[in-house]
């Protein structure tokens, strides 16, 4: 009866541990079997291959020593000759294992302690695996928990079946939590680490706001209204762009709710963070005008190549458009994905006048004409001498006060000027030692080659090693501010697509790639563009 009681107690312990740690009972029994194996090896010798089995229904423990079937025995504790093996099992083959039953054993104090450590370790590993498997599927969800402790400003949250951490930089500023406080947070990452799975929570993540609105606004949950983008300055202000898939439902009104009830529920959770709800638009200009609310916008000018936009506002609206410490324009830029330059109507007028004067001076010097002719050409929208040289002569002769003879003379002087500049640049290019081979690249001009030579790029191989950013420049965004870095061709009106095409031609000429690889790259780029659309 004593043996039966021990067996029953073993199963009861396994059941209790499995319930408490929320892990499979078979995992606990397997951990116990491993512990028994370890204890048995300490008695029979560590080199002995011992297997322990626990019957999951009766709790019976069976100990066996496994002996490998070999031709010639070298270690009697782990091997058995094939002749002896076939006496026990006629079908035994070389490499098989023969199970040799061992008598039941009583655990000593040290063996029992060792067995306990193995069980605890195995159960802890199983519990960690269970936590990781459970929470890795909950990334992107909001979880509720209670504050367990606060360590160096980081909040440890008890999630019931796991522990999460809200790091100091993931908490809303001026937010304080104490032991026992209820807290809601967004699961943004779950990682396996040495000390177990780490569940990282955030209250500043933009998606935390998205999920809160999804909980408060049934139309978002039902996908009638979509949240297209979010920008947050946690604890201070946020902008959220929404669009309705049903023309009869106002997306902004639905998110605000009756007397602001829905948006106020989100604001309350975010410690009073002010939220601007903005209608999303597929037209970048309209979207940016909406994003800069409550400021009024007079005019917008887009530069799609550089993803920049100039916004002109009335003089009295400038401070409102920029916001305190640039907050409004910074959030609008994050929301739309465009770099926004804000200027007043007066500043824009002054800038336009300056550009007009510069173009007038350019035409006066290049074409050897008086100020009035230079002003007329500038006011007609011509910005470069190249435009005058190669435009249809009818466009010039149709200007009031100009005739065909005047147009022909202007175009002749423009071409002479360009030829003179080209000759000067070509001489400078040769002096810098830039190879003639670069001329063979479509789109390459003498001005470009001079710019390359001044930077030490003199051969096709040198040019093939350039990146597009090296040529047209790049922008970096840090702490909400955008900084622009110039490239070698920044002042030469070269687009990213043109720069990339020239680099690929150079790589082809230098033998870095083949025609097939170039064509394949073009097809992949076209497929990528089609997918994005």
Short mmCIF file of C-alpha atoms in Angstrom, two decimals:
data_model
loop_
_atom_site.label_atom_id
_atom_site.label_comp_id
_atom_site.label_asym_id
_atom_site.label_seq_id
_atom_site.Cartn_x
_atom_site.Cartn_y
_atom_site.Cartn_z
CA UNK A 1 0.00 0.00 0.00
CA UNK A 2 2.91 2.33 0.73
CA UNK A 3 4.07 1.99 -2.89
CA UNK A 4 0.59 2.79 -4.21
CA UNK A 5 0.37 5.86 -1.99
CA UNK A 6 3.72 7.11 -3.29
CA UNK A 7 2.59 6.62 -6.86
CA UNK A 8 -0.66 8.47 -6.19
CA UNK A 9 1.22 11.30 -4.46
CA UNK A 10 3.56 11.63 -7.47
CA UNK A 11 0.62 12.14 -9.85
CA UNK A 12 -1.06 14.60 -7.45
CA UNK A 13 2.14 16.68 -7.30
CA UNK A 14 2.38 16.67 -11.12
CA UNK A 15 -1.27 17.78 -11.39
CA UNK A 16 -0.79 20.57 -8.83
CA UNK A 17 2.37 21.94 -10.51
CA UNK A 18 0.75 21.79 -13.96
CA UNK A 19 -2.30 23.75 -12.71
CA UNK A 20 -0.25 26.33 -10.81
CA UNK A 21 2.20 27.04 -13.66
CA UNK A 22 -0.42 26.60 -16.43
CA UNK A 23 1.69 24.08 -18.31
CA UNK A 24 1.01 20.60 -19.68
CA UNK A 25 0.94 17.76 -17.08
CA UNK A 26 3.04 15.58 -19.42
CA UNK A 27 5.82 18.21 -19.32
CA UNK A 28 5.88 17.98 -15.50
CA UNK A 29 5.98 14.16 -15.61
CA UNK A 30 8.80 14.30 -18.18
CA UNK A 31 10.73 16.67 -15.87
CA UNK A 32 10.24 14.21 -12.99
CA UNK A 33 11.48 11.36 -15.17
CA UNK A 34 14.59 13.40 -16.08
CA UNK A 35 15.20 14.06 -12.39
CA UNK A 36 14.88 10.37 -11.54
CA UNK A 37 17.31 9.51 -14.36
CA UNK A 38 19.85 11.98 -12.97
CA UNK A 39 19.50 10.56 -9.46
CA UNK A 40 19.85 6.99 -10.76
CA UNK A 41 23.04 7.88 -12.66
CA UNK A 42 24.57 9.25 -9.46
CA UNK A 43 24.02 5.78 -7.94
CA UNK A 44 24.86 3.49 -10.86
CA UNK A 45 27.57 5.68 -12.42
CA UNK A 46 27.39 8.79 -14.59
CA UNK A 47 28.51 6.87 -17.67
CA UNK A 48 25.52 4.51 -17.41
CA UNK A 49 22.73 5.15 -19.94
CA UNK A 50 19.60 5.05 -17.81
CA UNK A 51 16.00 5.70 -18.86
CA UNK A 52 13.17 6.39 -16.43
CA UNK A 53 9.50 6.10 -17.42
CA UNK A 54 6.54 7.28 -15.33
CA UNK A 55 3.14 5.80 -16.15
CA UNK A 56 0.82 8.81 -16.46
CA UNK A 57 -2.19 6.78 -15.24
CA UNK A 58 -0.78 4.69 -12.38
CA UNK A 59 2.30 6.68 -11.39
CA UNK A 60 4.46 3.54 -11.65
CA UNK A 61 8.18 4.28 -12.14
CA UNK A 62 10.23 1.95 -14.34
CA UNK A 63 14.02 2.20 -14.42
CA UNK A 64 15.98 0.63 -17.25
CA UNK A 65 19.63 0.52 -18.23
CA UNK A 66 20.16 0.79 -22.00
CA UNK A 67 22.96 -1.30 -23.49
CA UNK A 68 24.12 -0.78 -27.06
CA UNK A 69 24.48 -3.93 -29.18
CA UNK A 70 28.08 -4.17 -30.50
CA UNK A 71 30.40 -6.74 -32.10
CA UNK A 72 33.03 -6.45 -29.40
CA UNK A 73 32.35 -5.08 -25.92
CA UNK A 74 34.69 -2.32 -24.72
CA UNK A 75 32.54 -0.89 -21.89
CA UNK A 76 30.33 -3.37 -20.04
CA UNK A 77 28.30 -0.58 -18.39
CA UNK A 78 26.98 0.73 -21.72
CA UNK A 79 27.48 -2.11 -24.26
CA UNK A 80 26.43 -5.72 -24.80
CA UNK A 81 27.80 -8.34 -27.19
CA UNK A 82 25.50 -9.26 -30.08
CA UNK A 83 25.47 -12.95 -29.05
CA UNK A 84 24.14 -12.13 -25.57
CA UNK A 85 21.72 -9.61 -26.97
CA UNK A 86 20.22 -12.20 -29.31
CA UNK A 87 19.70 -14.54 -26.34
CA UNK A 88 17.29 -11.92 -25.01
CA UNK A 89 15.94 -10.71 -28.34
CA UNK A 90 16.53 -12.86 -31.44
CA UNK A 91 15.87 -9.84 -33.70
CA UNK A 92 18.61 -7.68 -32.15
CA UNK A 93 20.92 -5.96 -34.66
CA UNK A 94 24.19 -4.03 -34.28
CA UNK A 95 23.46 -0.48 -33.08
CA UNK A 96 20.18 -1.45 -31.34
CA UNK A 97 19.67 -0.94 -27.63
CA UNK A 98 18.69 -3.64 -25.12
CA UNK A 99 16.71 -2.46 -22.08
CA UNK A 100 18.01 -4.00 -18.85
CA UNK A 101 15.45 -3.53 -16.00
CA UNK A 102 16.82 -2.02 -12.76
CA UNK A 103 15.36 -2.52 -9.27
CA UNK A 104 13.42 0.36 -7.63
CA UNK A 105 15.64 2.67 -5.61
CA UNK A 106 15.26 4.90 -2.58
CA UNK A 107 16.53 8.45 -3.04
CA UNK A 108 19.03 9.78 -0.55
CA UNK A 109 18.91 13.39 0.67
CA UNK A 110 21.46 14.62 -1.89
CA UNK A 111 19.87 12.69 -4.76
CA UNK A 112 16.42 14.01 -3.81
CA UNK A 113 17.72 17.61 -3.68
CA UNK A 114 19.36 17.17 -7.09
CA UNK A 115 16.14 15.72 -8.49
CA UNK A 116 14.18 18.67 -7.11
CA UNK A 117 16.53 21.14 -8.84
CA UNK A 118 16.09 19.37 -12.18
CA UNK A 119 12.30 19.43 -11.83
CA UNK A 120 12.25 23.11 -10.87
CA UNK A 121 14.52 24.00 -13.80
CA UNK A 122 12.51 22.00 -16.34
CA UNK A 123 9.21 23.42 -15.08
CA UNK A 124 10.61 26.96 -15.19
CA UNK A 125 11.76 26.44 -18.80
CA UNK A 126 8.33 25.07 -19.75
CA UNK A 127 6.65 28.03 -18.05
CA UNK A 128 8.89 30.47 -19.99
CA UNK A 129 8.11 28.72 -23.28
CA UNK A 130 4.40 28.90 -22.47
CA UNK A 131 4.63 32.62 -21.68
CA UNK A 132 6.57 33.36 -24.87
CA UNK A 133 4.19 31.34 -27.08
CA UNK A 134 1.17 33.05 -25.49
CA UNK A 135 2.38 36.65 -25.65
CA UNK A 136 4.22 36.56 -29.01
CA UNK A 137 0.79 36.16 -30.60
CA UNK A 138 -0.47 39.19 -28.66
CA UNK A 139 1.99 41.71 -30.12
CA UNK A 140 -0.12 44.64 -31.27
CA UNK A 141 -2.78 44.19 -28.58
CA UNK A 142 -3.66 46.21 -25.49
CA UNK A 143 -3.25 44.32 -22.20
CA UNK A 144 -4.44 45.12 -18.69
CA UNK A 145 -2.40 44.50 -15.58
CA UNK A 146 -1.47 45.73 -12.13
CA UNK A 147 1.76 47.42 -11.13
CA UNK A 148 3.97 44.89 -9.34
CA UNK A 149 6.95 47.14 -8.67
CA UNK A 150 8.81 50.18 -9.98
CA UNK A 151 12.55 49.82 -10.66
CA UNK A 152 14.67 52.83 -11.67
CA UNK A 153 11.66 54.46 -13.32
CA UNK A 154 10.67 51.27 -15.20
CA UNK A 155 7.28 49.82 -14.30
CA UNK A 156 6.93 46.03 -13.91
CA UNK A 157 3.34 44.98 -14.68
CA UNK A 158 1.70 41.75 -13.53
CA UNK A 159 -0.31 40.47 -16.50
CA UNK A 160 -1.69 37.42 -14.68
CA UNK A 161 0.14 34.79 -16.72
CA UNK A 162 3.30 36.79 -17.25
CA UNK A 163 5.19 39.95 -16.39
CA UNK A 164 5.55 42.95 -18.68
CA UNK A 165 7.81 45.98 -18.45
CA UNK A 166 7.04 49.59 -19.35
CA UNK A 167 10.38 51.31 -19.72
CA UNK A 168 10.72 54.90 -18.59
CA UNK A 169 10.88 56.20 -22.19
CA UNK A 170 7.69 54.28 -23.07
CA UNK A 171 5.63 56.06 -20.39
CA UNK A 172 3.72 59.28 -20.87
CA UNK A 173 5.67 62.20 -19.33
CA UNK A 174 4.70 63.17 -15.77
CA UNK A 175 2.90 59.84 -15.39
CA UNK A 176 3.49 58.07 -12.06
CA UNK A 177 2.47 54.55 -11.07
CA UNK A 178 2.48 52.92 -7.66
CA UNK A 179 2.20 49.36 -6.44
CA UNK A 180 -1.26 47.93 -7.12
CA UNK A 181 -2.31 50.54 -9.73
CA UNK A 182 -4.28 49.25 -12.69
CA UNK A 183 -2.58 49.99 -16.02
CA UNK A 184 -3.35 49.51 -19.70
CA UNK A 185 -0.53 49.30 -22.24
CA UNK A 186 0.32 48.22 -25.78
CA UNK A 187 2.41 45.07 -26.38
CA UNK A 188 4.99 46.15 -28.97
CA UNK A 189 7.62 43.41 -28.62
CA UNK A 190 8.18 39.99 -27.00
CA UNK A 191 11.71 38.56 -26.91
CA UNK A 192 13.39 35.42 -25.61
CA UNK A 193 16.16 36.38 -23.20
CA UNK A 194 18.44 34.57 -20.75
CA UNK A 195 16.21 35.32 -17.79
CA UNK A 196 13.07 34.33 -19.64
CA UNK A 197 10.69 35.97 -22.12
CA UNK A 198 10.59 39.77 -21.90
CA UNK A 199 7.25 41.40 -22.68
CA UNK A 200 7.77 45.04 -23.64
CA UNK A 201 4.83 47.38 -23.13
CA UNK A 202 4.31 50.97 -24.23
CA UNK A 203 1.93 53.83 -23.50
CA UNK A 204 3.60 56.23 -25.96
CA UNK A 205 3.45 54.05 -29.09
CA UNK A 206 1.24 55.53 -31.86
CA UNK A 207 -0.56 52.20 -32.19
CA UNK A 208 -1.63 52.43 -28.51
CA UNK A 209 -3.85 55.34 -29.52
CA UNK A 210 -5.10 53.42 -32.58
CA UNK A 211 -6.14 50.47 -30.41
CA UNK A 212 -7.84 52.75 -27.87
CA UNK A 213 -9.92 54.33 -30.65
CA UNK A 214 -10.70 50.85 -31.99
CA UNK A 215 -12.10 49.94 -28.54
CA UNK A 216 -14.13 53.15 -28.26
CA UNK A 217 -15.42 53.53 -31.85
CA UNK A 218 -17.44 50.54 -33.15
CA UNK A 219 -17.15 51.80 -36.75
CA UNK A 220 -13.35 51.42 -36.59
CA UNK A 221 -13.68 47.93 -35.12
CA UNK A 222 -16.06 47.03 -37.98
CA UNK A 223 -13.66 48.50 -40.60
CA UNK A 224 -16.20 51.08 -41.72
CA UNK A 225 -13.74 53.77 -40.66
CA UNK A 226 -9.99 53.34 -41.16
CA UNK A 227 -7.19 55.06 -39.26
CA UNK A 228 -4.65 55.86 -41.97
CA UNK A 229 -1.88 57.44 -39.90
CA UNK A 230 -1.07 58.70 -36.41
CA UNK A 231 1.47 61.18 -35.02
CA UNK A 232 1.96 61.69 -31.29
CA UNK A 233 3.79 63.96 -28.92
CA UNK A 234 2.95 61.74 -25.90
CA UNK A 235 1.12 63.48 -23.08
CA UNK A 236 0.83 66.74 -25.01
CA UNK A 237 -0.79 66.50 -28.44
CA UNK A 238 -1.58 64.05 -31.23
CA UNK A 239 -2.99 64.02 -34.74
CA UNK A 240 -4.91 61.10 -36.22
CA UNK A 241 -6.04 60.82 -39.86
CA UNK A 242 -9.24 58.89 -40.58
CA UNK A 243 -11.27 57.96 -43.66
CA UNK A 244 -14.71 56.37 -44.02
CA UNK A 245 -15.49 53.49 -46.39
CA UNK A 246 -19.17 54.49 -46.19
CA UNK A 247 -19.97 57.90 -47.68
CA UNK A 248 -22.95 58.29 -45.34
CA UNK A 249 -20.74 58.18 -42.21
CA UNK A 250 -18.63 61.15 -41.18
CA UNK A 251 -15.30 59.67 -39.95
CA UNK A 252 -14.38 62.68 -37.80
CA UNK A 253 -17.82 62.88 -36.17
CA UNK A 254 -17.88 59.14 -35.46
CA UNK A 255 -14.50 59.33 -33.71
CA UNK A 256 -15.50 62.39 -31.68
CA UNK A 257 -18.78 60.82 -30.56
CA UNK A 258 -21.84 62.38 -28.98
CA UNK A 259 -20.66 65.53 -27.16
CA UNK A 260 -17.10 64.28 -27.52
CA UNK A 261 -17.71 61.16 -25.40
CA UNK A 262 -15.59 58.79 -27.52
CA UNK A 263 -12.56 61.01 -27.96
CA UNK A 264 -12.71 62.06 -24.29
CA UNK A 265 -12.46 58.41 -23.21
CA UNK A 266 -9.18 58.15 -25.16
CA UNK A 267 -7.96 61.54 -23.89
CA UNK A 268 -8.63 60.42 -20.30
CA UNK A 269 -6.53 57.27 -20.75
CA UNK A 270 -3.69 59.34 -22.27
CA UNK A 271 -3.48 61.80 -19.36
CA UNK A 272 -5.23 64.67 -21.14
CA UNK A 273 -3.33 64.44 -24.45
CA UNK A 274 -5.06 66.77 -26.94
CA UNK A 275 -6.11 64.91 -30.10
CA UNK A 276 -6.76 66.48 -33.53
CA UNK A 277 -8.92 64.17 -35.67
CA UNK A 278 -8.28 64.93 -39.34
CA UNK A 279 -10.01 63.66 -42.52
CA UNK A 280 -7.49 61.76 -44.65
CA UNK A 281 -7.14 62.60 -48.34
CA UNK A 282 -5.31 60.85 -51.19
CA UNK A 283 -4.30 64.26 -52.52
CA UNK A 284 -1.11 65.26 -50.63
CA UNK A 285 -1.86 68.99 -50.82
CA UNK A 286 -5.37 68.61 -49.37
CA UNK A 287 -4.14 66.20 -46.71
CA UNK A 288 -1.38 68.57 -45.58
CA UNK A 289 -3.81 71.50 -45.45
CA UNK A 290 -6.06 69.36 -43.21
CA UNK A 291 -3.09 68.20 -41.10
CA UNK A 292 -2.06 71.79 -40.30
CA UNK A 293 -5.41 72.57 -38.70
CA UNK A 294 -6.36 74.74 -36.89
CA UNK A 295 -4.13 77.03 -39.01
CA UNK A 296 -5.47 78.37 -42.32
CA UNK A 297 -3.38 77.80 -45.46
CA UNK A 298 -3.25 80.20 -48.43
CA UNK A 299 -1.24 78.11 -50.89
CA UNK A 300 0.81 74.91 -51.16
CA UNK A 301 3.66 74.04 -53.55
CA UNK A 302 4.71 70.37 -53.84
CA UNK A 303 8.15 69.02 -54.73
CA UNK A 304 7.38 65.32 -55.21
CA UNK A 305 10.98 64.32 -56.03
CA UNK A 306 12.22 65.56 -52.65
CA UNK A 307 8.97 64.75 -50.76
CA UNK A 308 8.90 68.36 -49.62
CA UNK A 309 6.06 70.85 -49.59
CA UNK A 310 6.03 74.60 -49.16
CA UNK A 311 3.01 75.95 -47.29
CA UNK A 312 2.14 79.64 -47.44
CA UNK A 313 0.00 81.02 -44.60
CA UNK A 314 -1.26 84.52 -43.77
CA UNK A 315 1.15 86.51 -41.58
CA UNK A 316 -1.12 86.32 -38.53
CA UNK A 317 -1.46 82.50 -38.89
CA UNK A 318 2.28 81.72 -38.82
CA UNK A 319 2.62 81.05 -35.09
CA UNK A 320 -0.55 78.93 -35.09
CA UNK A 321 0.67 76.85 -38.06
CA UNK A 322 4.08 76.24 -36.50
CA UNK A 323 2.70 75.65 -33.00
CA UNK A 324 4.49 75.86 -29.66
CA UNK A 325 8.11 74.76 -30.16
CA UNK A 326 7.20 73.69 -33.70
CA UNK A 327 4.79 71.03 -32.42
CA UNK A 328 1.96 71.54 -34.93
CA UNK A 329 4.11 71.46 -38.07
CA UNK A 330 6.23 68.59 -36.67
CA UNK A 331 3.16 66.42 -36.02
CA UNK A 332 1.67 67.34 -39.41
CA UNK A 333 4.94 66.29 -41.06
CA UNK A 334 4.98 62.95 -39.20
CA UNK A 335 1.31 62.36 -40.04
CA UNK A 336 1.65 63.02 -43.78
CA UNK A 337 5.21 61.79 -44.38
CA UNK A 338 6.13 65.07 -46.11
CA UNK A 339 8.75 67.62 -45.09
CA UNK A 340 6.85 70.87 -44.62
CA UNK A 341 8.34 74.33 -45.01
CA UNK A 342 6.07 77.08 -43.69
CA UNK A 343 6.38 80.69 -44.78
CA UNK A 344 4.21 83.79 -44.62
CA UNK A 345 2.72 85.49 -47.66
CA UNK A 346 5.22 88.31 -47.25
CA UNK A 347 8.19 85.90 -47.10
CA UNK A 348 6.92 84.09 -50.20
CA UNK A 349 6.53 87.40 -52.03
CA UNK A 350 10.08 88.43 -51.13
CA UNK A 351 11.44 85.04 -52.21
CA UNK A 352 9.62 85.18 -55.53
CA UNK A 353 10.94 88.69 -56.13
CA UNK A 354 14.47 87.49 -55.36
CA UNK A 355 14.12 84.54 -57.77
CA UNK A 356 12.71 86.90 -60.43
CA UNK A 357 15.68 89.25 -60.03
CA UNK A 358 18.16 86.35 -60.21
CA UNK A 359 16.58 85.02 -63.43
CA UNK A 360 16.54 88.52 -64.92
CA UNK A 361 20.26 88.97 -64.14
CA UNK A 362 21.02 85.52 -65.61
CA UNK A 363 19.32 86.36 -68.93
CA UNK A 364 20.94 89.82 -69.07
CA UNK A 365 24.45 88.36 -68.65
CA UNK A 366 23.99 85.23 -70.76
CA UNK A 367 22.12 86.82 -73.71
CA UNK A 368 23.63 90.31 -73.53
CA UNK A 369 20.19 91.96 -73.41
CA UNK A 370 18.86 94.92 -71.43
CA UNK A 371 16.95 94.66 -68.15
CA UNK A 372 13.53 95.00 -69.74
CA UNK A 373 14.05 91.99 -72.04
CA UNK A 374 15.44 89.96 -69.14
CA UNK A 375 12.38 90.81 -67.00
CA UNK A 376 9.97 89.89 -69.82
CA UNK A 377 11.61 86.47 -70.28
CA UNK A 378 11.64 85.84 -66.51
CA UNK A 379 7.98 86.87 -66.14
CA UNK A 380 7.00 84.45 -68.96
CA UNK A 381 8.19 81.57 -66.75
CA UNK A 382 11.59 80.84 -68.29
CA UNK A 383 14.06 79.83 -65.56
CA UNK A 384 17.11 78.48 -67.42
CA UNK A 385 19.05 79.49 -70.53
CA UNK A 386 18.62 75.90 -71.77
CA UNK A 387 14.86 76.41 -71.94
CA UNK A 388 15.29 79.43 -74.21
CA UNK A 389 17.83 77.63 -76.42
CA UNK A 390 15.75 74.55 -77.16
CA UNK A 391 12.12 75.64 -76.78
CA UNK A 392 9.99 76.01 -79.93
CA UNK A 393 10.70 79.49 -81.33
CA UNK A 394 6.94 80.18 -81.56
CA UNK A 395 6.80 80.31 -77.74
CA UNK A 396 9.26 83.20 -77.73
CA UNK A 397 7.90 85.03 -80.79
CA UNK A 398 4.36 84.89 -79.34
CA UNK A 399 5.45 87.10 -76.40
CA UNK A 400 4.11 90.65 -76.71
CA UNK A 401 6.71 92.93 -78.34
CA UNK A 402 8.74 89.99 -79.74
CA UNK A 403 8.75 88.81 -83.37
CA UNK A 404 10.29 85.84 -85.16
CA UNK A 405 13.56 87.69 -85.80
CA UNK A 406 13.89 88.59 -82.11
CA UNK A 407 13.09 84.99 -81.10
CA UNK A 408 15.71 83.65 -83.51
CA UNK A 409 18.33 86.10 -82.18
CA UNK A 410 17.59 85.19 -78.54
CA UNK A 411 17.84 81.46 -79.28
CA UNK A 412 21.09 81.99 -81.21
CA UNK A 413 22.64 83.92 -78.30
CA UNK A 414 21.38 81.28 -75.81
CA UNK A 415 23.02 78.46 -77.78
CA UNK A 416 26.25 80.43 -78.14
CA UNK A 417 26.28 80.97 -74.37
CA UNK A 418 25.70 77.25 -73.69
CA UNK A 419 28.45 76.28 -76.16
CA UNK A 420 30.84 78.70 -74.42
CA UNK A 421 29.99 77.29 -70.97
CA UNK A 422 30.31 73.74 -72.30
CA UNK A 423 33.78 74.49 -73.71
CA UNK A 424 34.90 76.05 -70.43
CA UNK A 425 33.58 73.10 -68.46
CA UNK A 426 35.14 70.57 -70.83
CA UNK A 427 38.53 72.28 -70.45
CA UNK A 428 38.12 72.26 -66.68
CA UNK A 429 37.09 68.60 -66.79
CA UNK A 430 40.25 67.66 -68.74
CA UNK A 431 42.39 69.66 -66.34
CA UNK A 432 40.89 67.66 -63.45
CA UNK A 433 41.80 64.41 -65.28
CA UNK A 434 38.22 63.12 -65.71
CA UNK A 435 38.10 60.29 -68.27
CA UNK A 436 36.46 60.80 -71.70
CA UNK A 437 34.65 57.47 -71.16
CA UNK A 438 32.23 59.16 -68.75
CA UNK A 439 30.90 61.18 -71.73
CA UNK A 440 29.43 57.96 -73.14
CA UNK A 441 26.94 57.72 -70.29
CA UNK A 442 23.52 59.04 -71.37
CA UNK A 443 22.59 62.22 -69.50
CA UNK A 444 26.16 63.00 -68.39
CA UNK A 445 27.17 66.65 -68.97
CA UNK A 446 30.48 68.49 -68.66
CA UNK A 447 29.17 70.28 -65.55
CA UNK A 448 28.46 66.90 -63.93
CA UNK A 449 31.91 65.62 -64.85
CA UNK A 450 33.53 68.72 -63.32
CA UNK A 451 31.55 68.14 -60.11
CA UNK A 452 32.71 64.49 -60.10
CA UNK A 453 36.34 65.44 -60.80
CA UNK A 454 36.37 67.97 -57.95
CA UNK A 455 35.36 65.08 -55.66
CA UNK A 456 38.05 62.75 -57.00
CA UNK A 457 35.74 60.65 -59.21
CA UNK A 458 37.57 60.44 -62.55
CA UNK A 459 36.84 57.08 -64.22
CA UNK A 460 33.84 54.92 -65.10
CA UNK A 461 34.89 52.50 -62.34
CA UNK A 462 34.94 55.35 -59.81
CA UNK A 463 31.48 56.50 -60.90
CA UNK A 464 30.12 52.92 -60.86
CA UNK A 465 30.95 52.78 -57.14
CA UNK A 466 28.76 55.82 -56.34
CA UNK A 467 25.42 55.58 -54.58
CA UNK A 468 22.38 57.61 -55.65
CA UNK A 469 22.57 59.57 -52.36
CA UNK A 470 26.15 60.60 -53.23
CA UNK A 471 24.86 62.31 -56.35
CA UNK A 472 21.48 63.84 -55.43
CA UNK A 473 21.83 64.11 -51.65
CA UNK A 474 19.69 62.67 -48.86
CA UNK A 475 17.62 63.69 -45.86
CA UNK A 476 17.80 62.43 -42.30
CA UNK A 477 15.01 62.70 -39.76
CA UNK A 478 15.98 62.97 -36.11
CA UNK A 479 13.83 63.97 -33.14
CA UNK A 480 11.10 65.27 -35.45
CA UNK A 481 13.46 67.52 -37.45
CA UNK A 482 14.61 66.90 -41.00
CA UNK A 483 18.15 67.72 -42.09
CA UNK A 484 19.08 67.79 -45.78
CA UNK A 485 22.52 66.84 -47.08
CA UNK A 486 23.61 67.92 -50.58
CA UNK A 487 25.02 65.55 -53.19
CA UNK A 488 27.45 66.21 -56.04
CA UNK A 489 24.60 66.94 -58.49
CA UNK A 490 22.27 68.77 -56.06
CA UNK A 491 22.63 72.08 -57.97
CA UNK A 492 22.29 70.49 -61.41
CA UNK A 493 18.60 69.52 -61.41
CA UNK A 494 19.12 65.73 -61.58
CA UNK A 495 16.37 63.44 -60.25
CA UNK A 496 16.99 60.23 -58.29
CA UNK A 497 15.73 58.12 -61.20
CA UNK A 498 18.13 59.82 -63.65
CA UNK A 499 21.05 59.45 -61.22
CA UNK A 500 20.30 55.76 -60.68
CA UNK A 501 20.10 55.21 -64.46
CA UNK A 502 23.52 56.79 -65.00
CA UNK A 503 25.11 54.71 -62.21
CA UNK A 504 23.67 51.49 -63.67
CA UNK A 505 25.06 52.42 -67.13
CA UNK A 506 28.50 52.92 -65.54
CA UNK A 507 28.30 49.54 -63.78
CA UNK A 508 27.37 47.92 -67.08
CA UNK A 509 30.28 49.65 -68.88
CA UNK A 510 32.69 48.68 -66.08
CA UNK A 511 31.59 45.02 -66.31
CA UNK A 512 30.12 44.95 -62.79
CA UNK A 513 26.76 43.71 -64.10
CA UNK A 514 25.47 42.14 -67.33
CA UNK A 515 22.70 43.28 -69.68
CA UNK A 516 20.47 40.46 -68.34
CA UNK A 517 20.99 41.53 -64.72
CA UNK A 518 20.25 45.14 -65.65
CA UNK A 519 17.04 44.14 -67.44
CA UNK A 520 16.04 41.87 -64.55
CA UNK A 521 16.59 44.69 -62.06
CA UNK A 522 14.36 46.97 -64.15
CA UNK A 523 11.58 44.36 -64.24
CA UNK A 524 11.74 43.87 -60.47
CA UNK A 525 11.54 47.64 -59.93
CA UNK A 526 8.49 47.85 -62.22
CA UNK A 527 6.80 44.98 -60.37
CA UNK A 528 7.52 46.72 -57.05
CA UNK A 529 5.93 49.95 -58.34
CA UNK A 530 2.86 48.05 -59.52
CA UNK A 531 2.52 46.34 -56.12
CA UNK A 532 2.70 49.68 -54.27
CA UNK A 533 -0.06 51.07 -56.46
#
